[in-house]
mmCIF file of N, CA, C and O in Angstrom:
data_model
loop_
_atom_site.group_PDB
_atom_site.id
_atom_site.type_symbol
_atom_site.label_atom_id
_atom_site.label_comp_id
_atom_site.label_asym_id
_atom_site.label_seq_id
_atom_site.Cartn_x
_atom_site.Cartn_y
_atom_site.Cartn_z
ATOM 1 N N UNK A 1 65.809 41.885 75.984
ATOM 2 C CA UNK A 1 65.669 42.546 77.373
ATOM 3 C C UNK A 1 66.902 43.564 77.422
ATOM 4 O O UNK A 1 67.993 43.238 77.098
ATOM 5 N N UNK A 2 66.611 44.662 77.988
ATOM 6 C CA UNK A 2 67.442 45.808 78.351
ATOM 7 C C UNK A 2 67.751 45.855 79.784
ATOM 8 O O UNK A 2 66.969 45.734 80.453
ATOM 9 N N UNK A 3 68.977 46.077 80.151
ATOM 10 C CA UNK A 3 69.154 46.007 81.565
ATOM 11 C C UNK A 3 69.304 47.734 81.731
ATOM 12 O O UNK A 3 69.809 48.582 80.933
ATOM 13 N N UNK A 4 68.889 48.060 83.030
ATOM 14 C CA UNK A 4 68.522 49.280 83.334
ATOM 15 C C UNK A 4 68.761 49.596 84.682
ATOM 16 O O UNK A 4 68.484 48.689 85.611
ATOM 17 N N UNK A 5 69.619 50.598 85.077
ATOM 18 C CA UNK A 5 69.976 50.956 86.500
ATOM 19 C C UNK A 5 69.260 52.415 86.650
ATOM 20 O O UNK A 5 69.204 53.272 85.860
ATOM 21 N N UNK A 6 68.504 52.402 87.726
ATOM 22 C CA UNK A 6 67.865 53.616 88.012
ATOM 23 C C UNK A 6 67.642 53.863 89.639
ATOM 24 O O UNK A 6 68.002 52.932 90.425
ATOM 25 N N UNK A 7 67.487 55.103 89.982
ATOM 26 C CA UNK A 7 67.269 55.633 91.457
ATOM 27 C C UNK A 7 65.971 55.978 91.601
ATOM 28 O O UNK A 7 65.107 56.547 90.942
ATOM 29 N N UNK A 8 65.380 55.384 92.889
ATOM 30 C CA UNK A 8 63.992 55.545 93.289
ATOM 31 C C UNK A 8 64.057 56.278 94.547
ATOM 32 O O UNK A 8 65.068 56.077 95.353
ATOM 33 N N UNK A 9 63.035 57.188 94.685
ATOM 34 C CA UNK A 9 62.978 57.689 95.937
ATOM 35 C C UNK A 9 62.671 56.667 97.114
ATOM 36 O O UNK A 9 62.058 55.607 96.733
ATOM 37 N N UNK A 10 63.141 56.783 98.190
ATOM 38 C CA UNK A 10 62.972 55.812 99.181
ATOM 39 C C UNK A 10 61.639 55.337 99.467
ATOM 40 O O UNK A 10 61.277 54.249 99.653
ATOM 41 N N UNK A 11 60.539 56.318 99.571
ATOM 42 C CA UNK A 11 59.318 56.030 99.812
ATOM 43 C C UNK A 11 58.826 55.021 98.662
ATOM 44 O O UNK A 11 57.947 54.066 98.928
ATOM 45 N N UNK A 12 59.095 55.356 97.449
ATOM 46 C CA UNK A 12 58.487 54.460 96.402
ATOM 47 C C UNK A 12 59.118 53.382 96.377
ATOM 48 O O UNK A 12 58.314 52.242 96.258
ATOM 49 N N UNK A 13 60.324 53.132 96.752
ATOM 50 C CA UNK A 13 60.903 51.836 96.757
ATOM 51 C C UNK A 13 60.365 50.967 97.805
ATOM 52 O O UNK A 13 60.142 49.853 97.600
ATOM 53 N N UNK A 14 60.314 51.626 98.907
ATOM 54 C CA UNK A 14 59.612 50.991 100.201
ATOM 55 C C UNK A 14 58.277 50.441 99.839
ATOM 56 O O UNK A 14 57.810 49.292 100.235
ATOM 57 N N UNK A 15 57.368 51.258 99.346
ATOM 58 C CA UNK A 15 55.994 50.903 98.886
ATOM 59 C C UNK A 15 55.972 49.705 97.917
ATOM 60 O O UNK A 15 55.218 48.938 98.055
ATOM 61 N N UNK A 16 56.931 49.869 96.888
ATOM 62 C CA UNK A 16 57.057 48.851 95.886
ATOM 63 C C UNK A 16 57.550 47.577 96.483
ATOM 64 O O UNK A 16 56.878 46.552 96.147
ATOM 65 N N UNK A 17 58.481 47.478 97.412
ATOM 66 C CA UNK A 17 58.859 46.226 97.988
ATOM 67 C C UNK A 17 57.835 45.694 98.824
ATOM 68 O O UNK A 17 57.646 44.380 98.715
ATOM 69 N N UNK A 18 56.909 46.468 99.557
ATOM 70 C CA UNK A 18 55.711 45.969 100.207
ATOM 71 C C UNK A 18 54.814 45.249 99.329
ATOM 72 O O UNK A 18 54.334 44.094 99.783
ATOM 73 N N UNK A 19 54.507 45.888 98.326
ATOM 74 C CA UNK A 19 53.560 45.242 97.172
ATOM 75 C C UNK A 19 54.020 44.010 96.586
ATOM 76 O O UNK A 19 53.204 42.974 96.577
ATOM 77 N N UNK A 20 55.220 44.070 96.287
ATOM 78 C CA UNK A 20 55.781 42.826 95.603
ATOM 79 C C UNK A 20 55.860 41.692 96.585
ATOM 80 O O UNK A 20 55.714 40.460 96.013
ATOM 81 N N UNK A 21 56.222 41.985 97.931
ATOM 82 C CA UNK A 21 56.346 40.909 98.857
ATOM 83 C C UNK A 21 54.884 40.325 99.028
ATOM 84 O O UNK A 21 54.666 39.096 99.074
ATOM 85 N N UNK A 22 53.872 41.247 99.135
ATOM 86 C CA UNK A 22 52.344 40.813 99.218
ATOM 87 C C UNK A 22 52.033 40.046 98.125
ATOM 88 O O UNK A 22 51.169 39.036 98.246
ATOM 89 N N UNK A 23 52.291 40.396 96.979
ATOM 90 C CA UNK A 23 51.734 39.845 95.697
ATOM 91 C C UNK A 23 52.533 38.590 95.187
ATOM 92 O O UNK A 23 52.241 37.822 94.417
ATOM 93 N N UNK A 24 53.844 38.473 95.938
ATOM 94 C CA UNK A 24 54.645 37.339 95.433
ATOM 95 C C UNK A 24 55.136 37.482 94.057
ATOM 96 O O UNK A 24 54.819 36.326 93.358
ATOM 97 N N UNK A 25 55.406 38.761 93.532
ATOM 98 C CA UNK A 25 55.617 38.920 92.232
ATOM 99 C C UNK A 25 57.189 39.356 91.966
ATOM 100 O O UNK A 25 57.593 40.158 92.932
ATOM 101 N N UNK A 26 58.038 39.015 91.083
ATOM 102 C CA UNK A 26 59.338 39.439 91.084
ATOM 103 C C UNK A 26 59.342 41.000 90.839
ATOM 104 O O UNK A 26 58.555 41.628 90.226
ATOM 105 N N UNK A 27 60.316 41.651 91.332
ATOM 106 C CA UNK A 27 60.409 43.051 91.388
ATOM 107 C C UNK A 27 60.410 43.576 89.902
ATOM 108 O O UNK A 27 59.759 44.521 89.348
ATOM 109 N N UNK A 28 61.330 42.938 89.214
ATOM 110 C CA UNK A 28 61.529 43.099 87.669
ATOM 111 C C UNK A 28 60.112 43.075 86.908
ATOM 112 O O UNK A 28 59.748 43.954 86.177
ATOM 113 N N UNK A 29 59.453 42.043 87.137
ATOM 114 C CA UNK A 29 58.079 41.890 86.503
ATOM 115 C C UNK A 29 57.246 43.195 86.836
ATOM 116 O O UNK A 29 56.369 43.608 86.230
ATOM 117 N N UNK A 30 57.084 43.426 88.290
ATOM 118 C CA UNK A 30 56.176 44.390 88.728
ATOM 119 C C UNK A 30 56.570 45.708 88.156
ATOM 120 O O UNK A 30 55.670 46.520 87.696
ATOM 121 N N UNK A 31 57.731 46.069 88.026
ATOM 122 C CA UNK A 31 58.209 47.336 87.441
ATOM 123 C C UNK A 31 57.828 47.185 85.901
ATOM 124 O O UNK A 31 57.334 48.396 85.394
ATOM 125 N N UNK A 32 58.147 46.267 85.262
ATOM 126 C CA UNK A 32 57.787 46.134 83.807
ATOM 127 C C UNK A 32 56.150 46.324 83.587
ATOM 128 O O UNK A 32 55.792 47.110 82.777
ATOM 129 N N UNK A 33 55.368 45.730 84.414
ATOM 130 C CA UNK A 33 54.046 45.856 84.250
ATOM 131 C C UNK A 33 53.624 47.418 84.730
ATOM 132 O O UNK A 33 52.615 47.914 84.056
ATOM 133 N N UNK A 34 54.294 48.088 85.662
ATOM 134 C CA UNK A 34 53.747 49.351 85.918
ATOM 135 C C UNK A 34 54.150 50.246 84.746
ATOM 136 O O UNK A 34 53.445 51.262 84.464
ATOM 137 N N UNK A 35 55.368 50.136 84.356
ATOM 138 C CA UNK A 35 55.758 50.902 83.054
ATOM 139 C C UNK A 35 54.863 50.763 81.914
ATOM 140 O O UNK A 35 54.483 51.670 81.189
ATOM 141 N N UNK A 36 54.499 49.413 81.751
ATOM 142 C CA UNK A 36 53.548 49.159 80.656
ATOM 143 C C UNK A 36 52.194 49.860 80.740
ATOM 144 O O UNK A 36 51.670 50.429 79.757
ATOM 145 N N UNK A 37 51.630 49.745 82.045
ATOM 146 C CA UNK A 37 50.265 50.494 82.367
ATOM 147 C C UNK A 37 50.499 51.972 82.171
ATOM 148 O O UNK A 37 49.714 52.660 81.625
ATOM 149 N N UNK A 38 51.624 52.453 82.584
ATOM 150 C CA UNK A 38 51.760 53.960 82.610
ATOM 151 C C UNK A 38 51.923 54.536 81.190
ATOM 152 O O UNK A 38 51.327 55.472 80.783
ATOM 153 N N UNK A 39 52.662 53.741 80.440
ATOM 154 C CA UNK A 39 52.902 54.026 79.026
ATOM 155 C C UNK A 39 51.514 53.928 78.025
ATOM 156 O O UNK A 39 51.124 54.806 77.388
ATOM 157 N N UNK A 40 50.621 52.908 78.433
ATOM 158 C CA UNK A 40 49.208 53.004 77.853
ATOM 159 C C UNK A 40 48.216 54.192 78.451
ATOM 160 O O UNK A 40 47.775 54.802 77.481
ATOM 161 N N UNK A 41 48.661 54.556 79.487
ATOM 162 C CA UNK A 41 47.752 55.750 80.103
ATOM 163 C C UNK A 41 48.276 56.987 79.401
ATOM 164 O O UNK A 41 47.494 57.693 78.958
ATOM 165 N N UNK A 42 49.500 57.082 79.027
ATOM 166 C CA UNK A 42 50.077 58.287 78.531
ATOM 167 C C UNK A 42 49.686 58.414 76.974
ATOM 168 O O UNK A 42 49.337 59.330 76.569
ATOM 169 N N UNK A 43 49.660 57.215 76.280
ATOM 170 C CA UNK A 43 49.159 57.092 74.968
ATOM 171 C C UNK A 43 47.581 57.501 74.952
ATOM 172 O O UNK A 43 47.178 58.288 74.061
ATOM 173 N N UNK A 44 46.861 57.020 75.721
ATOM 174 C CA UNK A 44 45.410 57.379 75.800
ATOM 175 C C UNK A 44 45.266 58.815 76.089
ATOM 176 O O UNK A 44 44.468 59.457 75.529
ATOM 177 N N UNK A 45 45.958 59.420 76.905
ATOM 178 C CA UNK A 45 45.927 60.784 77.348
ATOM 179 C C UNK A 45 46.269 61.521 76.118
ATOM 180 O O UNK A 45 45.449 62.479 75.805
ATOM 181 N N UNK A 46 47.286 61.130 75.377
ATOM 182 C CA UNK A 46 47.757 62.018 74.031
ATOM 183 C C UNK A 46 46.542 61.818 73.009
ATOM 184 O O UNK A 46 46.342 62.829 72.509
ATOM 185 N N UNK A 47 46.020 60.665 72.980
ATOM 186 C CA UNK A 47 44.907 60.453 71.984
ATOM 187 C C UNK A 47 43.667 61.416 72.331
ATOM 188 O O UNK A 47 42.984 61.810 71.351
ATOM 189 N N UNK A 48 43.410 61.364 73.583
ATOM 190 C CA UNK A 48 42.371 62.199 74.154
ATOM 191 C C UNK A 48 42.603 63.680 73.697
ATOM 192 O O UNK A 48 41.591 64.363 73.230
ATOM 193 N N UNK A 49 43.562 64.135 73.844
ATOM 194 C CA UNK A 49 44.000 65.763 73.427
ATOM 195 C C UNK A 49 43.644 65.696 71.962
ATOM 196 O O UNK A 49 43.103 66.593 71.555
ATOM 197 N N UNK A 50 44.482 64.771 71.124
ATOM 198 C CA UNK A 50 44.335 64.906 69.602
ATOM 199 C C UNK A 50 42.794 64.660 69.251
ATOM 200 O O UNK A 50 42.351 65.388 68.217
ATOM 201 N N UNK A 51 41.813 63.865 69.981
ATOM 202 C CA UNK A 51 40.484 63.822 69.426
ATOM 203 C C UNK A 51 39.838 65.031 69.871
ATOM 204 O O UNK A 51 38.974 65.553 69.077
ATOM 205 N N UNK A 52 40.133 65.729 71.026
ATOM 206 C CA UNK A 52 39.376 67.019 71.458
ATOM 207 C C UNK A 52 39.775 68.045 70.414
ATOM 208 O O UNK A 52 38.902 68.743 69.852
ATOM 209 N N UNK A 53 41.030 68.206 69.910
ATOM 210 C CA UNK A 53 41.446 69.034 68.839
ATOM 211 C C UNK A 53 40.733 68.832 67.535
ATOM 212 O O UNK A 53 40.375 69.807 66.896
ATOM 213 N N UNK A 54 40.672 67.578 67.223
ATOM 214 C CA UNK A 54 39.910 67.092 65.983
ATOM 215 C C UNK A 54 38.368 67.511 65.964
ATOM 216 O O UNK A 54 37.931 67.871 64.994
ATOM 217 N N UNK A 55 37.912 67.391 67.146
ATOM 218 C CA UNK A 55 36.529 67.655 67.328
ATOM 219 C C UNK A 55 36.322 69.091 67.144
ATOM 220 O O UNK A 55 35.220 69.623 66.547
ATOM 221 N N UNK A 56 37.070 69.885 67.653
ATOM 222 C CA UNK A 56 36.864 71.323 67.524
ATOM 223 C C UNK A 56 37.113 71.858 66.104
ATOM 224 O O UNK A 56 36.124 72.534 65.625
ATOM 225 N N UNK A 57 38.081 71.181 65.415
ATOM 226 C CA UNK A 57 37.948 71.609 64.050
ATOM 227 C C UNK A 57 36.980 71.268 63.283
ATOM 228 O O UNK A 57 36.482 71.927 62.395
ATOM 229 N N UNK A 58 36.309 70.091 63.402
ATOM 230 C CA UNK A 58 35.132 69.455 62.900
ATOM 231 C C UNK A 58 33.963 70.286 63.101
ATOM 232 O O UNK A 58 33.254 70.436 62.290
ATOM 233 N N UNK A 59 33.906 70.673 64.302
ATOM 234 C CA UNK A 59 32.663 71.624 64.827
ATOM 235 C C UNK A 59 32.841 72.874 64.026
ATOM 236 O O UNK A 59 31.897 73.487 63.535
ATOM 237 N N UNK A 60 34.134 73.492 63.980
ATOM 238 C CA UNK A 60 34.156 74.740 63.265
ATOM 239 C C UNK A 60 33.920 74.596 61.723
ATOM 240 O O UNK A 60 33.138 75.390 61.142
ATOM 241 N N UNK A 61 34.227 73.562 61.214
ATOM 242 C CA UNK A 61 33.922 73.251 59.760
ATOM 243 C C UNK A 61 32.432 73.085 59.592
ATOM 244 O O UNK A 61 31.926 73.626 58.476
ATOM 245 N N UNK A 62 31.790 72.283 60.541
ATOM 246 C CA UNK A 62 30.480 72.070 60.368
ATOM 247 C C UNK A 62 29.765 73.372 60.321
ATOM 248 O O UNK A 62 28.643 73.606 59.717
ATOM 249 N N UNK A 63 30.076 74.208 61.284
ATOM 250 C CA UNK A 63 29.420 75.350 61.426
ATOM 251 C C UNK A 63 29.572 76.391 60.289
ATOM 252 O O UNK A 63 28.538 77.093 59.981
ATOM 253 N N UNK A 64 30.710 76.350 59.735
ATOM 254 C CA UNK A 64 30.797 77.200 58.385
ATOM 255 C C UNK A 64 29.987 76.541 57.344
ATOM 256 O O UNK A 64 29.294 77.361 56.658
ATOM 257 N N UNK A 65 29.824 75.161 57.285
ATOM 258 C CA UNK A 65 28.909 74.669 56.190
ATOM 259 C C UNK A 65 27.517 75.059 56.378
ATOM 260 O O UNK A 65 26.801 75.395 55.478
ATOM 261 N N UNK A 66 27.101 74.897 57.743
ATOM 262 C CA UNK A 66 25.676 75.152 58.017
ATOM 263 C C UNK A 66 25.501 76.745 57.688
ATOM 264 O O UNK A 66 24.258 77.001 57.131
ATOM 265 N N UNK A 67 26.350 77.686 57.952
ATOM 266 C CA UNK A 67 26.165 79.033 57.721
ATOM 267 C C UNK A 67 25.968 79.214 56.251
ATOM 268 O O UNK A 67 25.215 79.946 55.811
ATOM 269 N N UNK A 68 26.789 78.460 55.460
ATOM 270 C CA UNK A 68 26.594 78.654 53.945
ATOM 271 C C UNK A 68 25.462 78.178 53.391
ATOM 272 O O UNK A 68 24.778 78.924 52.551
ATOM 273 N N UNK A 69 24.822 77.019 53.815
ATOM 274 C CA UNK A 69 23.618 76.364 53.358
ATOM 275 C C UNK A 69 22.506 77.487 54.180
ATOM 276 O O UNK A 69 21.722 77.972 53.191
ATOM 277 N N UNK A 70 22.538 78.158 55.182
ATOM 278 C CA UNK A 70 21.662 79.040 55.771
ATOM 279 C C UNK A 70 21.474 80.252 54.709
ATOM 280 O O UNK A 70 20.583 80.797 54.498
ATOM 281 N N UNK A 71 22.778 80.676 54.372
ATOM 282 C CA UNK A 71 22.828 81.923 53.553
ATOM 283 C C UNK A 71 22.082 81.558 51.975
ATOM 284 O O UNK A 71 21.605 82.509 51.434
ATOM 285 N N UNK A 72 22.446 80.442 51.576
ATOM 286 C CA UNK A 72 21.775 80.043 50.300
ATOM 287 C C UNK A 72 20.396 79.838 50.429
ATOM 288 O O UNK A 72 19.526 80.258 49.601
ATOM 289 N N UNK A 73 19.736 79.332 51.597
ATOM 290 C CA UNK A 73 18.428 79.368 51.848
ATOM 291 C C UNK A 73 17.720 80.695 52.005
ATOM 292 O O UNK A 73 16.658 80.993 51.153
ATOM 293 N N UNK A 74 18.337 81.719 52.638
ATOM 294 C CA UNK A 74 17.886 82.937 52.732
ATOM 295 C C UNK A 74 17.804 83.629 51.379
ATOM 296 O O UNK A 74 17.093 84.500 51.211
ATOM 297 N N UNK A 75 18.880 83.193 50.416
ATOM 298 C CA UNK A 75 18.780 83.881 49.062
ATOM 299 C C UNK A 75 17.926 83.211 48.248
ATOM 300 O O UNK A 75 17.781 83.454 46.914
ATOM 301 N N UNK A 76 17.119 82.107 48.664
ATOM 302 C CA UNK A 76 16.129 81.358 47.769
ATOM 303 C C UNK A 76 16.849 80.664 46.616
ATOM 304 O O UNK A 76 16.363 80.368 45.753
ATOM 305 N N UNK A 77 18.182 80.148 46.919
ATOM 306 C CA UNK A 77 18.965 79.355 45.973
ATOM 307 C C UNK A 77 18.587 77.965 46.046
ATOM 308 O O UNK A 77 18.725 77.338 45.007
ATOM 309 N N UNK A 78 18.406 77.547 47.207
ATOM 310 C CA UNK A 78 18.029 76.155 47.531
ATOM 311 C C UNK A 78 16.653 76.140 48.326
ATOM 312 O O UNK A 78 16.435 77.061 48.893
ATOM 313 N N UNK A 79 15.822 75.137 48.077
ATOM 314 C CA UNK A 79 14.619 74.965 48.739
ATOM 315 C C UNK A 79 14.843 74.225 50.195
ATOM 316 O O UNK A 79 15.697 73.262 50.160
ATOM 317 N N UNK A 80 14.486 74.798 51.134
ATOM 318 C CA UNK A 80 14.615 73.881 52.620
ATOM 319 C C UNK A 80 13.900 72.725 52.496
ATOM 320 O O UNK A 80 12.730 72.561 51.766
ATOM 321 N N UNK A 81 14.184 71.608 53.167
ATOM 322 C CA UNK A 81 13.483 70.225 53.206
ATOM 323 C C UNK A 81 12.649 70.234 54.340
ATOM 324 O O UNK A 81 12.659 70.995 55.334
#
């Protein structure tokens, strides 16, 4: 475990205190869970961007291949199926 000192905005602190009181969960546990959740969210967001970029590249590559096949068909070098 690492010890951490941080400053919170008063509104965030008060809201957090109300939630942990209601849920009867230790502040430390609640903050750990919140950060774990947010870290997973950020990782998924990053993956989403990476997948979108890969999809664009795959689409462009597929379009080039289809264009090449179309050109070959037009030149009667291969038979269409």
